[in-house]
Amino acid sequence: MDGVELFLLGRTLMKIGEEALPTEGIGGGHRPVLVVSSDILEHPGSTVGEIAARTGLPQSAVSTAVARLKAAGSIITAVDPRDRRRSLVHPADHVSPRVAEVRATPIDTAVAAALASDPAAVREVLDALDTLARHLRPRAPRVADRANPTPHGEH
């Protein structure tokens, strides 16, 4: 596999992941919310502008995603003490009911749909995804780490 194949595989996995997400009652447009949520986990204490710069999303899309995540209880915002006109965005210290619902939703049906329901292939892919997740899953910083941040890569 080369870099292009890996990138395309990643896009396919993102589409399967989107299919697996429960969307009842939240409307569309969840891709920017997922991208912003992921960035907030990796970079707690960021401003909307910083998130927009890192993700490549328009600032208005980031602001909308932040508002949705805040309403869902997934993040908290605080006034930036250095510039009181800006807000800093942090992951919530607890798992919101919406996040718990999303995390509890199995991916089996979406994977099966992508594989034309071949049970052996579904099991093989689910096992491979478990292995990838074990090794590559992004981790949210612990609450203690958020209180005492270190420069990126110094843990």
CSV table of C-alpha atoms in Angstrom, one decimal:
chain,number,residue,atom,x,y,z
A,1,MET,CA,0.0,0.0,0.0
A,2,ASP,CA,1.3,3.5,-0.8
A,3,GLY,CA,0.3,6.9,0.6
A,4,VAL,CA,-2.4,7.5,-2.0
A,5,GLU,CA,-4.0,4.1,-1.3
A,6,LEU,CA,-3.9,4.8,2.4
A,7,PHE,CA,-5.5,8.2,2.0
A,8,LEU,CA,-8.3,6.7,-0.2
A,9,LEU,CA,-8.8,3.9,2.3
A,10,GLY,CA,-9.1,6.5,5.1
A,11,ARG,CA,-11.7,8.4,3.1
A,12,THR,CA,-13.6,5.1,2.6
A,13,LEU,CA,-13.4,4.4,6.3
A,14,MET,CA,-14.7,7.9,7.1
A,15,LYS,CA,-17.7,7.4,4.8
A,16,ILE,CA,-18.5,4.0,6.6
A,17,GLY,CA,-18.0,5.8,9.9
A,18,GLU,CA,-20.5,8.5,8.9
A,19,GLU,CA,-23.0,5.9,7.9
A,20,ALA,CA,-22.7,4.2,11.3
A,21,LEU,CA,-23.3,7.5,13.2
A,22,PRO,CA,-26.8,7.9,14.8
A,23,THR,CA,-28.2,11.1,13.2
A,24,GLU,CA,-31.8,11.1,14.4
A,25,GLY,CA,-32.7,14.6,15.6
A,26,ILE,CA,-29.4,16.3,14.8
A,27,GLY,CA,-29.8,17.0,11.1
A,28,GLY,CA,-27.0,16.9,8.6
A,29,GLY,CA,-23.6,18.4,8.4
A,30,HIS,CA,-21.9,16.2,10.9
A,31,ARG,CA,-18.6,15.9,9.0
A,32,PRO,CA,-17.3,19.3,10.1
A,33,VAL,CA,-18.5,18.6,13.7
A,34,LEU,CA,-16.4,15.4,13.7
A,35,VAL,CA,-13.4,17.2,12.2
A,36,VAL,CA,-13.6,20.0,14.8
A,37,SER,CA,-14.3,17.6,17.7
A,38,SER,CA,-11.1,15.6,16.7
A,39,ASP,CA,-9.1,18.8,16.6
A,40,ILE,CA,-10.3,19.9,20.0
A,41,LEU,CA,-9.3,16.6,21.5
A,42,GLU,CA,-5.8,16.9,20.0
A,43,HIS,CA,-5.5,20.6,20.8
A,44,PRO,CA,-7.5,21.6,23.9
A,45,GLY,CA,-7.5,25.3,24.7
A,46,SER,CA,-7.6,26.4,21.1
A,47,THR,CA,-9.5,29.3,19.6
A,48,VAL,CA,-12.0,29.0,16.7
A,49,GLY,CA,-9.5,30.7,14.5
A,50,GLU,CA,-6.7,28.2,15.4
A,51,ILE,CA,-9.1,25.3,14.8
A,52,ALA,CA,-10.0,26.7,11.4
A,53,ALA,CA,-6.4,27.2,10.5
A,54,ARG,CA,-5.5,23.6,11.4
A,55,THR,CA,-8.5,21.9,9.8
A,56,GLY,CA,-8.8,24.0,6.7
A,57,LEU,CA,-12.5,24.6,7.5
A,58,PRO,CA,-14.0,28.1,7.1
A,59,GLN,CA,-14.2,29.9,10.5
A,60,SER,CA,-18.0,30.0,10.1
A,61,ALA,CA,-18.1,26.2,9.8
A,62,VAL,CA,-15.9,25.8,12.9
A,63,SER,CA,-18.1,28.3,14.9
A,64,THR,CA,-21.2,26.3,13.9
A,65,ALA,CA,-19.6,23.0,14.9
A,66,VAL,CA,-18.4,24.5,18.2
A,67,ALA,CA,-21.9,25.7,18.9
A,68,ARG,CA,-23.3,22.2,18.1
A,69,LEU,CA,-20.7,20.5,20.3
A,70,LYS,CA,-21.3,22.9,23.1
A,71,ALA,CA,-25.1,22.3,22.9
A,72,ALA,CA,-24.5,18.6,23.0
A,73,GLY,CA,-22.3,18.9,26.2
A,74,SER,CA,-19.2,17.6,24.4
A,75,ILE,CA,-17.1,20.7,24.9
A,76,ILE,CA,-16.8,23.7,27.1
A,77,THR,CA,-15.6,27.2,26.3
A,78,ALA,CA,-13.9,29.8,28.4
A,79,VAL,CA,-12.9,33.4,27.9
A,80,ASP,CA,-9.3,33.7,26.8
A,81,PRO,CA,-7.5,35.5,29.7
A,82,ARG,CA,-5.0,37.0,27.2
A,83,ASP,CA,-7.7,38.4,24.9
A,84,ARG,CA,-11.1,38.6,26.4
A,85,ARG,CA,-12.7,38.9,23.0
A,86,ARG,CA,-11.8,35.3,22.2
A,87,SER,CA,-13.0,32.0,23.6
A,88,LEU,CA,-10.9,28.9,24.3
A,89,VAL,CA,-12.4,25.5,23.5
A,90,HIS,CA,-11.8,22.5,25.6
A,91,PRO,CA,-13.3,18.9,25.7
A,92,ALA,CA,-15.8,18.5,28.4
A,93,ASP,CA,-14.6,16.7,31.6
A,94,HIS,CA,-17.4,14.2,31.3
A,95,VAL,CA,-19.0,12.2,28.5
A,96,SER,CA,-22.2,13.9,27.4
A,97,PRO,CA,-25.3,11.7,26.7
A,98,ARG,CA,-24.9,12.4,23.0
A,99,VAL,CA,-21.3,11.2,23.0
A,100,ALA,CA,-22.3,8.2,25.0
A,101,GLU,CA,-25.0,7.4,22.4
A,102,VAL,CA,-22.6,7.8,19.5
A,103,ARG,CA,-19.9,5.7,21.2
A,104,ALA,CA,-22.4,2.9,22.0
A,105,THR,CA,-23.6,2.6,18.3
A,106,PRO,CA,-22.0,-0.4,16.7
A,107,ILE,CA,-20.4,-0.2,13.2
A,108,ASP,CA,-21.3,-3.7,12.1
A,109,THR,CA,-24.2,-2.8,9.9
A,110,ALA,CA,-22.4,0.0,8.1
A,111,VAL,CA,-19.3,-2.3,7.5
A,112,ALA,CA,-21.7,-5.1,6.3
A,113,ALA,CA,-23.3,-2.7,3.9
A,114,ALA,CA,-20.0,-1.6,2.5
A,115,LEU,CA,-19.0,-5.3,2.0
A,116,ALA,CA,-22.2,-6.6,0.5
A,117,SER,CA,-22.9,-8.4,3.8
A,118,ASP,CA,-20.3,-11.2,3.3
A,119,PRO,CA,-20.2,-12.4,7.0
A,120,ALA,CA,-16.6,-13.7,6.8
A,121,ALA,CA,-15.4,-10.5,5.3
A,122,VAL,CA,-17.3,-8.4,7.8
A,123,ARG,CA,-15.7,-10.3,10.7
A,124,GLU,CA,-12.2,-10.0,9.1
A,125,VAL,CA,-12.6,-6.2,8.6
A,126,LEU,CA,-14.1,-5.6,12.1
A,127,ASP,CA,-11.1,-7.5,13.6
A,128,ALA,CA,-8.7,-5.5,11.5
A,129,LEU,CA,-10.4,-2.2,12.6
A,130,ASP,CA,-10.1,-3.3,16.2
A,131,THR,CA,-6.3,-3.9,15.6
A,132,LEU,CA,-5.9,-0.5,13.9
A,133,ALA,CA,-7.9,1.3,16.7
A,134,ARG,CA,-5.7,-0.3,19.4
A,135,HIS,CA,-2.6,1.0,17.7
A,136,LEU,CA,-3.7,4.3,16.0
A,137,ARG,CA,-6.7,5.7,17.9
A,138,PRO,CA,-6.2,9.3,18.8
A,139,ARG,CA,-6.3,9.8,22.6
A,140,ALA,CA,-7.9,12.7,24.4
A,141,PRO,CA,-5.6,14.3,26.8
A,142,ARG,CA,-6.4,13.4,30.4
A,143,VAL,CA,-7.9,16.2,32.5
A,144,ALA,CA,-4.7,16.5,34.5
A,145,ASP,CA,-2.8,16.9,31.2
A,146,ARG,CA,-5.1,19.7,30.1
A,147,ALA,CA,-4.4,21.6,33.4
A,148,ASN,CA,-0.6,21.3,32.8
A,149,PRO,CA,-0.1,21.2,29.0
A,150,THR,CA,3.3,20.4,27.6
A,151,PRO,CA,4.6,21.3,24.1
A,152,HIS,CA,3.4,18.9,21.5
A,153,GLY,CA,5.3,15.6,21.6
A,154,GLU,CA,6.8,16.0,25.0
A,155,HIS,CA,4.8,13.5,27.2
